[in-house]
JSON list of C-alpha atoms and ligand atoms in Angstrom, two decimals:
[
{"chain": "I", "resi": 1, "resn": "UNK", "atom": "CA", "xyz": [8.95, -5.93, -24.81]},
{"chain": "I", "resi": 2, "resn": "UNK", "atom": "CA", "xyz": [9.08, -9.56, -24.07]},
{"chain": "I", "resi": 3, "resn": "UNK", "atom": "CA", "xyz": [5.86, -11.65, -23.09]},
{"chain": "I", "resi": 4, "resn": "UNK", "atom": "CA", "xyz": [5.59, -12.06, -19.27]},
{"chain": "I", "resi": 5, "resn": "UNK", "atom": "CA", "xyz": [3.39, -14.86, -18.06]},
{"chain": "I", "resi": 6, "resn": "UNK", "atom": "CA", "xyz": [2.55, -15.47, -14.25]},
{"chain": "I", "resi": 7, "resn": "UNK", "atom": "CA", "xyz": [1.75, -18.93, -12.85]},
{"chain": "I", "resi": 8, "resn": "UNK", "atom": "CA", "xyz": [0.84, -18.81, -9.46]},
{"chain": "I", "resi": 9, "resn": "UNK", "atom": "CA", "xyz": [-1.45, -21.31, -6.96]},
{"chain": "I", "resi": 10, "resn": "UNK", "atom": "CA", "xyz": [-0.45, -23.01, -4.05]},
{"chain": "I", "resi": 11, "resn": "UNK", "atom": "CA", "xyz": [2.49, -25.44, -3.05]},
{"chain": "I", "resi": 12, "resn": "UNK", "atom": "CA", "xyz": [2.46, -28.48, -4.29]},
{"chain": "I", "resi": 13, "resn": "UNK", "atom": "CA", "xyz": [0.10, -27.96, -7.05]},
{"chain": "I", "resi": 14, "resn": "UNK", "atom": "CA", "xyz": [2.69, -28.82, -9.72]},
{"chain": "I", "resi": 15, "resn": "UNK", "atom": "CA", "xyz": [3.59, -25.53, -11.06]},
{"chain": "I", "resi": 16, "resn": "UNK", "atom": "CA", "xyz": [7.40, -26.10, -11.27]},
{"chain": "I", "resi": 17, "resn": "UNK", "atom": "CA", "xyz": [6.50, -29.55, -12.80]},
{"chain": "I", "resi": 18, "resn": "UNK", "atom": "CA", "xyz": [3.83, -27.93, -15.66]},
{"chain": "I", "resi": 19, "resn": "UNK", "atom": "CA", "xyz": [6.73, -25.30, -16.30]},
{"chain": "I", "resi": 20, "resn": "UNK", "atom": "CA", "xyz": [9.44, -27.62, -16.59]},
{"chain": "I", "resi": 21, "resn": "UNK", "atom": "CA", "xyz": [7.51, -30.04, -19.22]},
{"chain": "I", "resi": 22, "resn": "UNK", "atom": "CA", "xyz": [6.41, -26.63, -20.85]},
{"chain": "I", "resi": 23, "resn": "UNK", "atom": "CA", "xyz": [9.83, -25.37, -21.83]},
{"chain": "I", "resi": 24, "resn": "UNK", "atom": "CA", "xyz": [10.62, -29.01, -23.28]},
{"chain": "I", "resi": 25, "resn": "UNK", "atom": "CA", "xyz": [7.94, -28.42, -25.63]},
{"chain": "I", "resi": 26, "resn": "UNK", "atom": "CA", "xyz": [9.04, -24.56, -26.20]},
{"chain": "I", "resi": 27, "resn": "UNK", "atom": "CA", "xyz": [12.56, -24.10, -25.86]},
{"chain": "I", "resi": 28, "resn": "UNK", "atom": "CA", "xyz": [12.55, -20.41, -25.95]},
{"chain": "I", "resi": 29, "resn": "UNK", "atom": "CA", "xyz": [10.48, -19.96, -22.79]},
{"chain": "I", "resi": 30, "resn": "UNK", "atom": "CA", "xyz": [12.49, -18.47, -19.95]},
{"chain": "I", "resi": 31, "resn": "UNK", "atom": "CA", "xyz": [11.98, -19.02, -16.74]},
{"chain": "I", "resi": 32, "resn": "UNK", "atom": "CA", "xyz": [13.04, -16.08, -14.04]},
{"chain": "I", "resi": 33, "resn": "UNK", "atom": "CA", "xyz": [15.15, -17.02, -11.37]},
{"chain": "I", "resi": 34, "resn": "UNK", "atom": "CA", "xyz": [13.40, -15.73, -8.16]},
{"chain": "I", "resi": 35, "resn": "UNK", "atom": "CA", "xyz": [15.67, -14.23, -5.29]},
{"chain": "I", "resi": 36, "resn": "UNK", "atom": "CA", "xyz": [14.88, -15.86, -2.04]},
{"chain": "I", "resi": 37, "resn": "UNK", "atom": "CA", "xyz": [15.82, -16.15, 1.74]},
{"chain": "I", "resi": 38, "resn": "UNK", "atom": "CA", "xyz": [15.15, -19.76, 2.17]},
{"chain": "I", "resi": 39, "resn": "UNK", "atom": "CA", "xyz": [17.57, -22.83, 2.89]},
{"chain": "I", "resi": 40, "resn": "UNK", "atom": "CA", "xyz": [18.34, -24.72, -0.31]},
{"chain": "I", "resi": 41, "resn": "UNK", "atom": "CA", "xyz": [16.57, -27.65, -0.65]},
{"chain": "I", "resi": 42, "resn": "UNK", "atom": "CA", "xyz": [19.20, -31.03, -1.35]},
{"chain": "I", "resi": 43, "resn": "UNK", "atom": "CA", "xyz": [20.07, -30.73, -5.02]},
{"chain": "I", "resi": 44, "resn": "UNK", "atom": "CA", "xyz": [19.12, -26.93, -5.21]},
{"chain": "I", "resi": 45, "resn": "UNK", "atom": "CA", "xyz": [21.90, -25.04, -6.94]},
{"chain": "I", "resi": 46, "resn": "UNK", "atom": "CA", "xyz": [22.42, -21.12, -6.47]},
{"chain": "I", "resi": 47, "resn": "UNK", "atom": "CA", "xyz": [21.72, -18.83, -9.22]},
{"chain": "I", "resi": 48, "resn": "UNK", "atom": "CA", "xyz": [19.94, -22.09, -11.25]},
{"chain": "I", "resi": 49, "resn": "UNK", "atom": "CA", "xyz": [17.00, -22.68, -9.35]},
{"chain": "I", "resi": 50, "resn": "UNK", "atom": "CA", "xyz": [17.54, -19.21, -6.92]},
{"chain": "I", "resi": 51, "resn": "UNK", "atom": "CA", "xyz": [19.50, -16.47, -5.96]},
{"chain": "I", "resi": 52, "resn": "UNK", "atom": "CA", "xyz": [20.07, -17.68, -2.36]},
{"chain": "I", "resi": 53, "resn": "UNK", "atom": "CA", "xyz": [20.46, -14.97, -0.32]},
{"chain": "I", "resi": 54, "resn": "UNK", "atom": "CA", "xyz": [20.68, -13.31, 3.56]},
{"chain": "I", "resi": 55, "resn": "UNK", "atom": "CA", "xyz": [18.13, -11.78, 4.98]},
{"chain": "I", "resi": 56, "resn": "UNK", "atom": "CA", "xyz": [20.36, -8.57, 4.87]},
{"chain": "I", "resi": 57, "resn": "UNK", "atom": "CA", "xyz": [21.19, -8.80, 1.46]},
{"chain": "I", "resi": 58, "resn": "UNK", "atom": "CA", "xyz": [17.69, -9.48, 0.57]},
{"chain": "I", "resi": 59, "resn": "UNK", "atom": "CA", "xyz": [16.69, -6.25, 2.51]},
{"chain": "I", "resi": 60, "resn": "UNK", "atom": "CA", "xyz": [19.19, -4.58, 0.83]},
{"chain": "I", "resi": 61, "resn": "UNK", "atom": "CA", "xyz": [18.08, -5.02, -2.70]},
{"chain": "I", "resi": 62, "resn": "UNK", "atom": "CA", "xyz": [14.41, -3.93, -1.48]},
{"chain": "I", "resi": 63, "resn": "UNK", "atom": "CA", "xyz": [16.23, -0.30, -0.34]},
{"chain": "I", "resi": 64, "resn": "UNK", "atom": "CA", "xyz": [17.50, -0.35, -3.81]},
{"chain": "I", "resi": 65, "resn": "UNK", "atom": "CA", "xyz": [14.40, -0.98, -5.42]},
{"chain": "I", "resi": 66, "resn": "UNK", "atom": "CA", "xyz": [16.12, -4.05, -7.31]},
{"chain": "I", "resi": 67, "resn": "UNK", "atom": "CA", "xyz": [13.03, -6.01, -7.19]},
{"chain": "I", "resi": 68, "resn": "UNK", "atom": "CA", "xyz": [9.76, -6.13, -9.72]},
{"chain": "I", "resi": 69, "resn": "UNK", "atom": "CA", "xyz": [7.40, -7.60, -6.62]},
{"chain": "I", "resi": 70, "resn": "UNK", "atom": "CA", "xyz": [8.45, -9.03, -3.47]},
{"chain": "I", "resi": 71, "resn": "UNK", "atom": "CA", "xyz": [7.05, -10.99, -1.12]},
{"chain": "I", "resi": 72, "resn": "UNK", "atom": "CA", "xyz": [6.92, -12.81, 2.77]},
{"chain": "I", "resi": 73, "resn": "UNK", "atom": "CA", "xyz": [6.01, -16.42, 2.09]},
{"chain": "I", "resi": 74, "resn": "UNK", "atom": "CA", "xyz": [5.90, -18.93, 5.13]},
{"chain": "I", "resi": 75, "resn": "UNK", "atom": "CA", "xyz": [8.63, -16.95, 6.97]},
{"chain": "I", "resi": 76, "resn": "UNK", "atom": "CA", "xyz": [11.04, -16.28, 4.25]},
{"chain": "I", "resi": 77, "resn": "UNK", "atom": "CA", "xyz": [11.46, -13.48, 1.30]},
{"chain": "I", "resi": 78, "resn": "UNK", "atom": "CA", "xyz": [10.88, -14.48, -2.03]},
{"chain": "I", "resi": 79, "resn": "UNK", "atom": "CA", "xyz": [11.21, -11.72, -5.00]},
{"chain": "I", "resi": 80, "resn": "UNK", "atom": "CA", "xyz": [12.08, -11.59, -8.66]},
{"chain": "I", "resi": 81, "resn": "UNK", "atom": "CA", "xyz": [14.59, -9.18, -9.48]},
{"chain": "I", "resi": 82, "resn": "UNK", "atom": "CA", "xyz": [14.35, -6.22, -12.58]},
{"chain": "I", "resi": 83, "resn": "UNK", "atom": "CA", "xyz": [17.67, -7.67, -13.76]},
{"chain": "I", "resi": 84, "resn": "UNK", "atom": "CA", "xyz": [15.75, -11.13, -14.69]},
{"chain": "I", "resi": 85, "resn": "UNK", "atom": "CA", "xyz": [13.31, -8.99, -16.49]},
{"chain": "I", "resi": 86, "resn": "UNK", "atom": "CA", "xyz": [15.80, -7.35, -18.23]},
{"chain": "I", "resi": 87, "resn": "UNK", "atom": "CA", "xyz": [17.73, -10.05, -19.29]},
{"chain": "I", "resi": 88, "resn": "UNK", "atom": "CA", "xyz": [14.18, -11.04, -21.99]},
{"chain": "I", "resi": 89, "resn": "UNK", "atom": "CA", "xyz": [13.62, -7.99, -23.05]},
{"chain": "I", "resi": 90, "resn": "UNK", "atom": "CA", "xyz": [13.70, -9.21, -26.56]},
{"chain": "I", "resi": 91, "resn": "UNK", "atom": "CA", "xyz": [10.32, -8.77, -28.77]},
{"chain": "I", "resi": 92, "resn": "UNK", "atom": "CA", "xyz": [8.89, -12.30, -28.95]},
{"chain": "I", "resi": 93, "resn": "UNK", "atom": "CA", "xyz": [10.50, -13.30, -25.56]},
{"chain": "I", "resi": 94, "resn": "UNK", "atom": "CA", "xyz": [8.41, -15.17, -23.28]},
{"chain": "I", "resi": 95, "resn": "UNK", "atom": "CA", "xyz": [9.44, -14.95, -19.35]},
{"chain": "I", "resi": 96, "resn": "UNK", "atom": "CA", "xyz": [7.57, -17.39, -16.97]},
{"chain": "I", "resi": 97, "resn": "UNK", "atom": "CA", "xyz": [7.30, -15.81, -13.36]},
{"chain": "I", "resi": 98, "resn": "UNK", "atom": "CA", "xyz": [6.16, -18.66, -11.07]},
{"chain": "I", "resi": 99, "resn": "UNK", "atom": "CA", "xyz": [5.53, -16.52, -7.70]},
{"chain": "I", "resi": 100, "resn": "UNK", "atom": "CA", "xyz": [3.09, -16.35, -4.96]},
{"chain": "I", "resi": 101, "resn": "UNK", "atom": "CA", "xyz": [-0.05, -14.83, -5.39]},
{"chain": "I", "resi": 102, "resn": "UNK", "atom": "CA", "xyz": [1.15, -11.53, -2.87]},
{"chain": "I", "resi": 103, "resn": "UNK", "atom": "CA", "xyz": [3.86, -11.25, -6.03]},
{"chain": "I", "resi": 104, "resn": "UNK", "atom": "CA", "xyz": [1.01, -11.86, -8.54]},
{"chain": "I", "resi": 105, "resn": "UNK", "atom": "CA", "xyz": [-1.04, -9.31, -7.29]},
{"chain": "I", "resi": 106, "resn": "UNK", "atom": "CA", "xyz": [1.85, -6.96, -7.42]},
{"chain": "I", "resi": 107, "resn": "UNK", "atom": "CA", "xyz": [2.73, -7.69, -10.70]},
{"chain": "I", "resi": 108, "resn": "UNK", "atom": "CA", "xyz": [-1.11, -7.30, -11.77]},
{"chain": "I", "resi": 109, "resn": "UNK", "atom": "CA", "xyz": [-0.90, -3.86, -11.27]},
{"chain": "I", "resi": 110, "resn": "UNK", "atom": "CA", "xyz": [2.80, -2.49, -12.47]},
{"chain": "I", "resi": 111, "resn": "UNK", "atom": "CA", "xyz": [2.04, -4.67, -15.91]},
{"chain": "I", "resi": 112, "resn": "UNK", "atom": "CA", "xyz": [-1.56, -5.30, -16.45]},
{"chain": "I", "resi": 113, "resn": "UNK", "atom": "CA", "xyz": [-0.62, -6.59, -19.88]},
{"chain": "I", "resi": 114, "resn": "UNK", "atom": "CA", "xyz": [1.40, -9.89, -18.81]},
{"chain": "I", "resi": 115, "resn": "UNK", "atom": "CA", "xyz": [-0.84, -13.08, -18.75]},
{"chain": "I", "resi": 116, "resn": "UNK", "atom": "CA", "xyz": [-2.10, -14.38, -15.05]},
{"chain": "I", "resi": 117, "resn": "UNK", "atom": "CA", "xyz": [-1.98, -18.32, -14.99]},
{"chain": "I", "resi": 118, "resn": "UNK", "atom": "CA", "xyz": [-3.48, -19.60, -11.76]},
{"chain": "I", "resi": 119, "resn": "UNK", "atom": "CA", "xyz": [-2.49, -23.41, -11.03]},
{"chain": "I", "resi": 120, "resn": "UNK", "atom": "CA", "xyz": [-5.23, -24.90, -9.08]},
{"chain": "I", "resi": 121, "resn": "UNK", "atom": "CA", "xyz": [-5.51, -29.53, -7.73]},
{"chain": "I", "resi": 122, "resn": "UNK", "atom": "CA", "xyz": [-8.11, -31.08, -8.41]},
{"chain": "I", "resi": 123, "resn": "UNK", "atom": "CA", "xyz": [-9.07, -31.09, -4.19]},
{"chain": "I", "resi": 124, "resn": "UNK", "atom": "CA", "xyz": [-7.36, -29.90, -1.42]},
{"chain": "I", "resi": 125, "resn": "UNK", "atom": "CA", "xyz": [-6.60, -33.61, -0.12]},
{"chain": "I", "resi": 126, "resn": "UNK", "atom": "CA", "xyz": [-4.91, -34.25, -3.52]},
{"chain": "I", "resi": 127, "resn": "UNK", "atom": "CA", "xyz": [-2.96, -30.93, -2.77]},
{"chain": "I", "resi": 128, "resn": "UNK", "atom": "CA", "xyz": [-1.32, -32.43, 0.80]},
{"chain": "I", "resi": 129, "resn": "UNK", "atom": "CA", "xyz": [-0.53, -36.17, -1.10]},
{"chain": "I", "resi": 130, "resn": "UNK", "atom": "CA", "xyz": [1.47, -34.08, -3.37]},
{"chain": "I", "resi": 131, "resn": "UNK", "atom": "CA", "xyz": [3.58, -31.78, -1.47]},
{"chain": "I", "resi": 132, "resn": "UNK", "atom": "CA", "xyz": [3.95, -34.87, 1.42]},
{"chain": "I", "resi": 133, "resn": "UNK", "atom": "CA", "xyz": [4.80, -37.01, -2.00]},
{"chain": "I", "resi": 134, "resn": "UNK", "atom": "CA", "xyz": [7.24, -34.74, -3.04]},
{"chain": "I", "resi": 135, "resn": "UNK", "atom": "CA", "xyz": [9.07, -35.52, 0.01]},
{"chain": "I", "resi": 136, "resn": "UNK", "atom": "CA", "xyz": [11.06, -31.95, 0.50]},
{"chain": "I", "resi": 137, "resn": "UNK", "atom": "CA", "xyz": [9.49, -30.37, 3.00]},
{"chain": "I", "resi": 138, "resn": "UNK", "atom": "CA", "xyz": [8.61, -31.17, 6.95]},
{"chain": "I", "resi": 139, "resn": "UNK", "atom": "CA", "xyz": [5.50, -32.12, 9.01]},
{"chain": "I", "resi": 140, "resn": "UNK", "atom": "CA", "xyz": [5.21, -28.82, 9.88]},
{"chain": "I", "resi": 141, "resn": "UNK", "atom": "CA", "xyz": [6.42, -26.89, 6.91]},
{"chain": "I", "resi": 142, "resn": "UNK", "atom": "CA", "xyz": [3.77, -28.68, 4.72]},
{"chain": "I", "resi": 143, "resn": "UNK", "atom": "CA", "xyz": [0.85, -27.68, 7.24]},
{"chain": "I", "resi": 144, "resn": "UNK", "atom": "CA", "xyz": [2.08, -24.08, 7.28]},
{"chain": "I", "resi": 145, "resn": "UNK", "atom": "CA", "xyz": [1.62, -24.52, 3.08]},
{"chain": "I", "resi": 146, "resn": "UNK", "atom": "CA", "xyz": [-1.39, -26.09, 3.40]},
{"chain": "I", "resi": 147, "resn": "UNK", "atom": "CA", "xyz": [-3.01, -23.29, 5.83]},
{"chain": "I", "resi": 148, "resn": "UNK", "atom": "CA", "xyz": [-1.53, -20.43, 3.09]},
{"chain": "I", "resi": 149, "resn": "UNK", "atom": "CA", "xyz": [-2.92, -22.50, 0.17]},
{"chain": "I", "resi": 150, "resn": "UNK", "atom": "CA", "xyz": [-6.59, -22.49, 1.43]},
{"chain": "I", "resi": 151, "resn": "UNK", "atom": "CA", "xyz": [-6.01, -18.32, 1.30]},
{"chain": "I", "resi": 152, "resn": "UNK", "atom": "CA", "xyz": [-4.95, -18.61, -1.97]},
{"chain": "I", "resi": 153, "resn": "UNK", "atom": "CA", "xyz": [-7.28, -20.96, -3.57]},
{"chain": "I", "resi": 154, "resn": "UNK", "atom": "CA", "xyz": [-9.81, -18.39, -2.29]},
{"chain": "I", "resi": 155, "resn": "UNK", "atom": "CA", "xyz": [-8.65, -16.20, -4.48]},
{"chain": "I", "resi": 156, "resn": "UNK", "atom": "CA", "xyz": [-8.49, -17.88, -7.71]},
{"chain": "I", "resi": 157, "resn": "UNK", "atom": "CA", "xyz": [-11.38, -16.02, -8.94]},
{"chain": "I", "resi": 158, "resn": "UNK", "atom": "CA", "xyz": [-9.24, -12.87, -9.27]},
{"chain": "I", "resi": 159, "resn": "UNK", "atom": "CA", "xyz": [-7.33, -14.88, -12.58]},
{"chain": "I", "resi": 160, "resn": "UNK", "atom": "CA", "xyz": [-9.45, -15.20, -15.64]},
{"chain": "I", "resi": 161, "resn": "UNK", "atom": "CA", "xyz": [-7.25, -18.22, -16.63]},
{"chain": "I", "resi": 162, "resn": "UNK", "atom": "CA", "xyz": [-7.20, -21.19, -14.32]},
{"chain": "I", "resi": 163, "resn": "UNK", "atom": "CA", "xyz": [-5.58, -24.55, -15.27]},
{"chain": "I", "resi": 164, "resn": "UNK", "atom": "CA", "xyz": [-6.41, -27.58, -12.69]},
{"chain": "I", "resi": 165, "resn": "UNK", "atom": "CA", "xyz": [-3.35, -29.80, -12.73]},
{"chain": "I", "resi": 166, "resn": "UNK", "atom": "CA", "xyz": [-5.50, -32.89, -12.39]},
{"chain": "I", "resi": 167, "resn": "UNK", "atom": "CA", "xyz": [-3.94, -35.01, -15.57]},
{"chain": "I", "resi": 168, "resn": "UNK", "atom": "CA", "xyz": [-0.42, -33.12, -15.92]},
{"chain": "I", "resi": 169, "resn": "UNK", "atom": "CA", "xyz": [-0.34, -33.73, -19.62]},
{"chain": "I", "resi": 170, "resn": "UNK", "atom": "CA", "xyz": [-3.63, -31.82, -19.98]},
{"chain": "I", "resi": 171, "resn": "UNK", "atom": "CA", "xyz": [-2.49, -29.54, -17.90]},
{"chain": "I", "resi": 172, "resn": "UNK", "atom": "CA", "xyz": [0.61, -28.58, -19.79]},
{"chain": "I", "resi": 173, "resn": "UNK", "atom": "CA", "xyz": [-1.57, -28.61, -23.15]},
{"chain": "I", "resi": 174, "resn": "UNK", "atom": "CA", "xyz": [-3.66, -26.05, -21.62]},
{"chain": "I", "resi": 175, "resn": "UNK", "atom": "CA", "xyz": [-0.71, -23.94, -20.53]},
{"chain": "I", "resi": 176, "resn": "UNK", "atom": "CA", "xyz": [0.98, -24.21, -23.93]},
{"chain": "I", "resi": 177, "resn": "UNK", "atom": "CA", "xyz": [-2.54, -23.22, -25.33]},
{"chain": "I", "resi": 178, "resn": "UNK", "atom": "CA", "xyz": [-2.41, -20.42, -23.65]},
{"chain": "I", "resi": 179, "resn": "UNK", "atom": "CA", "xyz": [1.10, -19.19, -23.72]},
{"chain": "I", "resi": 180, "resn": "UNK", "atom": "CA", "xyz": [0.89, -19.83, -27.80]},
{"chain": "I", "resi": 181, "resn": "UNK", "atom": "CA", "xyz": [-2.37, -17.15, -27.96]},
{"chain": "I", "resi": 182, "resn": "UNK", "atom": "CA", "xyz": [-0.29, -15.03, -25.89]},
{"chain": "I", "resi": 183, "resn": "UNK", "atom": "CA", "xyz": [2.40, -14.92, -28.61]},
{"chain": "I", "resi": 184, "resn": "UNK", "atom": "CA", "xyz": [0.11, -14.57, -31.18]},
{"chain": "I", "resi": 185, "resn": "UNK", "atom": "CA", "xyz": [-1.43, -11.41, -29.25]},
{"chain": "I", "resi": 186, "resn": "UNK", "atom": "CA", "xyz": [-5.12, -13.49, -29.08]},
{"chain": "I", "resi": 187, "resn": "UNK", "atom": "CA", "xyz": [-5.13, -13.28, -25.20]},
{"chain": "I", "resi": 188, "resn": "UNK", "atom": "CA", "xyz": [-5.68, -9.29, -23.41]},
{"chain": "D", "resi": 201, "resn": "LIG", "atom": "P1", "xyz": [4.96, -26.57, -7.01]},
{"chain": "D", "resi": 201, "resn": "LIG", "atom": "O1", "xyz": [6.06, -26.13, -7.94]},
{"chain": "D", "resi": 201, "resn": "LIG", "atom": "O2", "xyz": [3.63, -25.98, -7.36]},
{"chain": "D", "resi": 201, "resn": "LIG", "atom": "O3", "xyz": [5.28, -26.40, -5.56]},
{"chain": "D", "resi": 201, "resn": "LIG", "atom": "P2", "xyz": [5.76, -29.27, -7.87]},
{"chain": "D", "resi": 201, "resn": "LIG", "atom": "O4", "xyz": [5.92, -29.06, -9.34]},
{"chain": "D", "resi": 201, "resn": "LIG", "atom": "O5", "xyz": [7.00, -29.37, -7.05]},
{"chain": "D", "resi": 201, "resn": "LIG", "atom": "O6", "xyz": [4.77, -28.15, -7.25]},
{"chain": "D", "resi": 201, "resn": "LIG", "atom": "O7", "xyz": [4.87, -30.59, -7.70]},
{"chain": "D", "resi": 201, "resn": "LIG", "atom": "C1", "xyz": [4.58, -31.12, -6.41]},
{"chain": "D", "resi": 201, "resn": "LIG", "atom": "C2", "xyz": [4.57, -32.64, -6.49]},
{"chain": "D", "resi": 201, "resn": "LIG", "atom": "O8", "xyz": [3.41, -33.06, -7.22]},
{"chain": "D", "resi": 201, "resn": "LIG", "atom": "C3", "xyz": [5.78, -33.23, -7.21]},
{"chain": "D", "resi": 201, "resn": "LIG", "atom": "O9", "xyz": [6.17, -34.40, -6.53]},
{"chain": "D", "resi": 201, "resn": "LIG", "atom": "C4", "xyz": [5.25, -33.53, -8.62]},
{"chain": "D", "resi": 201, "resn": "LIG", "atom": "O10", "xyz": [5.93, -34.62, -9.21]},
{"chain": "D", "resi": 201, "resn": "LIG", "atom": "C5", "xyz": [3.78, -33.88, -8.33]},
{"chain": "D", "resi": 201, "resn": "LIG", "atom": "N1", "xyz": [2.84, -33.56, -9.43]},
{"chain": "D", "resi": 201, "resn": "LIG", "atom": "C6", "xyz": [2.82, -32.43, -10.19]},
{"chain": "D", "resi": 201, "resn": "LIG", "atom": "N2", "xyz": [1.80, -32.46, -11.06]},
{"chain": "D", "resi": 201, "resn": "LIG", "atom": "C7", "xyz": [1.16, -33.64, -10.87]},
{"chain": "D", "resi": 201, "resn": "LIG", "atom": "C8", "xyz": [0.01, -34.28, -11.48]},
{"chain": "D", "resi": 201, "resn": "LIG", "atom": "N3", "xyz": [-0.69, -33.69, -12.45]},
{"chain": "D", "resi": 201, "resn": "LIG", "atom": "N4", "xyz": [-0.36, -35.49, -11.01]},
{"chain": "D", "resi": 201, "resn": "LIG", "atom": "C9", "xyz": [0.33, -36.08, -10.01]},
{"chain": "D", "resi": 201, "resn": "LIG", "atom": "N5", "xyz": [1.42, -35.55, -9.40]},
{"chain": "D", "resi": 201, "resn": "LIG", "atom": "C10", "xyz": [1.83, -34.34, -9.81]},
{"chain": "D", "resi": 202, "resn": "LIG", "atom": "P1", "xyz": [9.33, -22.80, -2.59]},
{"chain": "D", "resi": 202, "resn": "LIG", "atom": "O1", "xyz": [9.91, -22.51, -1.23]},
{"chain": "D", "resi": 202, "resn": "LIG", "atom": "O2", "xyz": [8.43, -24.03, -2.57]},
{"chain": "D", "resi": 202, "resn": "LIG", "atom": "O3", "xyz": [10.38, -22.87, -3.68]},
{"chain": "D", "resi": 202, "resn": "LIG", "atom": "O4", "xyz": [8.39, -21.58, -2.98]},
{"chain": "D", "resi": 202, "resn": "LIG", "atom": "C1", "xyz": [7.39, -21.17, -2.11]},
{"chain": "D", "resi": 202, "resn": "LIG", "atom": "C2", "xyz": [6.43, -20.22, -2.81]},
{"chain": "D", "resi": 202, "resn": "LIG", "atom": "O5", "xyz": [7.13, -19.04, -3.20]},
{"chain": "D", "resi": 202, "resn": "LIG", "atom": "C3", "xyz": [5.85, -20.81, -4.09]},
{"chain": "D", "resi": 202, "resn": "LIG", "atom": "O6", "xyz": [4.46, -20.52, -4.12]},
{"chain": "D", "resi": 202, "resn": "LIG", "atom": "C4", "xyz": [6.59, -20.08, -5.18]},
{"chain": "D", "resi": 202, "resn": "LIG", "atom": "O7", "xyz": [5.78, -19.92, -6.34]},
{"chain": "D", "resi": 202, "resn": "LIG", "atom": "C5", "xyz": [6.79, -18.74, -4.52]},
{"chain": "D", "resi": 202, "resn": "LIG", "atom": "N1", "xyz": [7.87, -17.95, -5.15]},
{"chain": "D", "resi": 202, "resn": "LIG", "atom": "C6", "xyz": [9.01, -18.40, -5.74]},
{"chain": "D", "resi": 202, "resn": "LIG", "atom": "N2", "xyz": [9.70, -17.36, -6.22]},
{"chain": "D", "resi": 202, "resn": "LIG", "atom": "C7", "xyz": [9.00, -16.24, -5.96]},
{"chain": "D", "resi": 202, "resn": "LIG", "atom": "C8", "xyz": [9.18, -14.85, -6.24]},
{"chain": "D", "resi": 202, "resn": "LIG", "atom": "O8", "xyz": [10.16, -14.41, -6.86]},
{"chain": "D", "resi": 202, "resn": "LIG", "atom": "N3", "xyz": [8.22, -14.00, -5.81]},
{"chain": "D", "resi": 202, "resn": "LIG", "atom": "C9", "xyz": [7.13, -14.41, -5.13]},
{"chain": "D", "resi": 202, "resn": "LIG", "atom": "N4", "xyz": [6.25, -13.49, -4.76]},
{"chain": "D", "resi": 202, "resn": "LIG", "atom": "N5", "xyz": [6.90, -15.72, -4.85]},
{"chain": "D", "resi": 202, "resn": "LIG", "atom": "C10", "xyz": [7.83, -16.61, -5.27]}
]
């Protein structure tokens, strides 16, 4: 069975930043590509950084029971599809999931042995500067995130390991920590 790690925490908190400068440093890290029903973003390519998909389609695949946890996330389905599991099933494979913390939850319970990384900023403020920095997202959109992040920062007590992304080069150190004692079988 491969190694599956979950990162989760809110928008904006630099999870797709952590995991990108994580696989630099380990190559063999995978990264799942979720299925989702949102608009690309500019410079978004299908099947690289989603499976872009209809509302009908996505619906479809639930029916089928294609998908390992799903989720409704600011108006849109986002889900990580059995098939991306699959694909690392290799002994000594590492999978990153970086979902939602409805999909986390989910994923909690159908395998209680991957590792649970929740992403948390250093302050909410610090939170909105980063997702109006990113400069991807709306007025609006980024308020909708913001009102779903205070849920789920309430519920970071649920993950025994939390990494605050306040210096991002700590924060992937800590990451890489942990992934590395989850390869070595040091981590329940
Ligand atoms: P997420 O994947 O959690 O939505 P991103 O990785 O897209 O978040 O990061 C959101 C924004 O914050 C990006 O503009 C990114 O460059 C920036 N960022 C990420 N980590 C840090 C950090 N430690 N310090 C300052 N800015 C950061
Ligand atoms: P974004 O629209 O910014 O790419 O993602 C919005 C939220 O959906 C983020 O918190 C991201 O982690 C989450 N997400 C991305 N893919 C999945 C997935 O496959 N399942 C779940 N449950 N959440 C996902």
């Amino acid at each position: 069975m491969a190694h599956v790690i979950v990162i989760t925490g809110p928008s904006g908190v630099g999870k797709g930043t952590v995991i990108r400068l994580l696989r630099e440093r380990m190559p063999s890290v995978r990264l799942s590509i979720s299925a989702t029903t949102r608009a690309p973003r500019p410079g978004e390519q299908d099947q690289v950084d989603y499976h872009f998909l209809g509302a009908e389609q996505f619906d479809a695949l639930i029916a089928e029971g294609a998908f390992a946890e799903h989720a409704r996330y600011a108006g849109q389905q986002y889900g990580t599809l059995r098939s991306e599991l699959e694909e690392s099933a290799g002994e000594g494979d590492v999978i990153v999931l970086e979902i939602e913390l409805q999909g986390a939850r989910q994923i909690r319970e159908s395998m209680p042995a991957a590792l649970q990384v929740f992403i948390a900023p250093p302050s909410f403020e610090t939170l909105r500067e980063r997702l109006v920095g990113r400069g991807t997202d709306s007025a609006q959109t980024i308020d909708e995130r913001l009102a779903v992040a205070r849920e789920e920062l309430g519920a970071q007590d649920e993950f025994s390991e939390v990494i605050v992304n306040d210096r991002l080069g700590d924060a992937v150190d800590a990451l890489e920590l942990l992934v590395q004692g989850q390869l070595r079988g040091a981590v329940d």
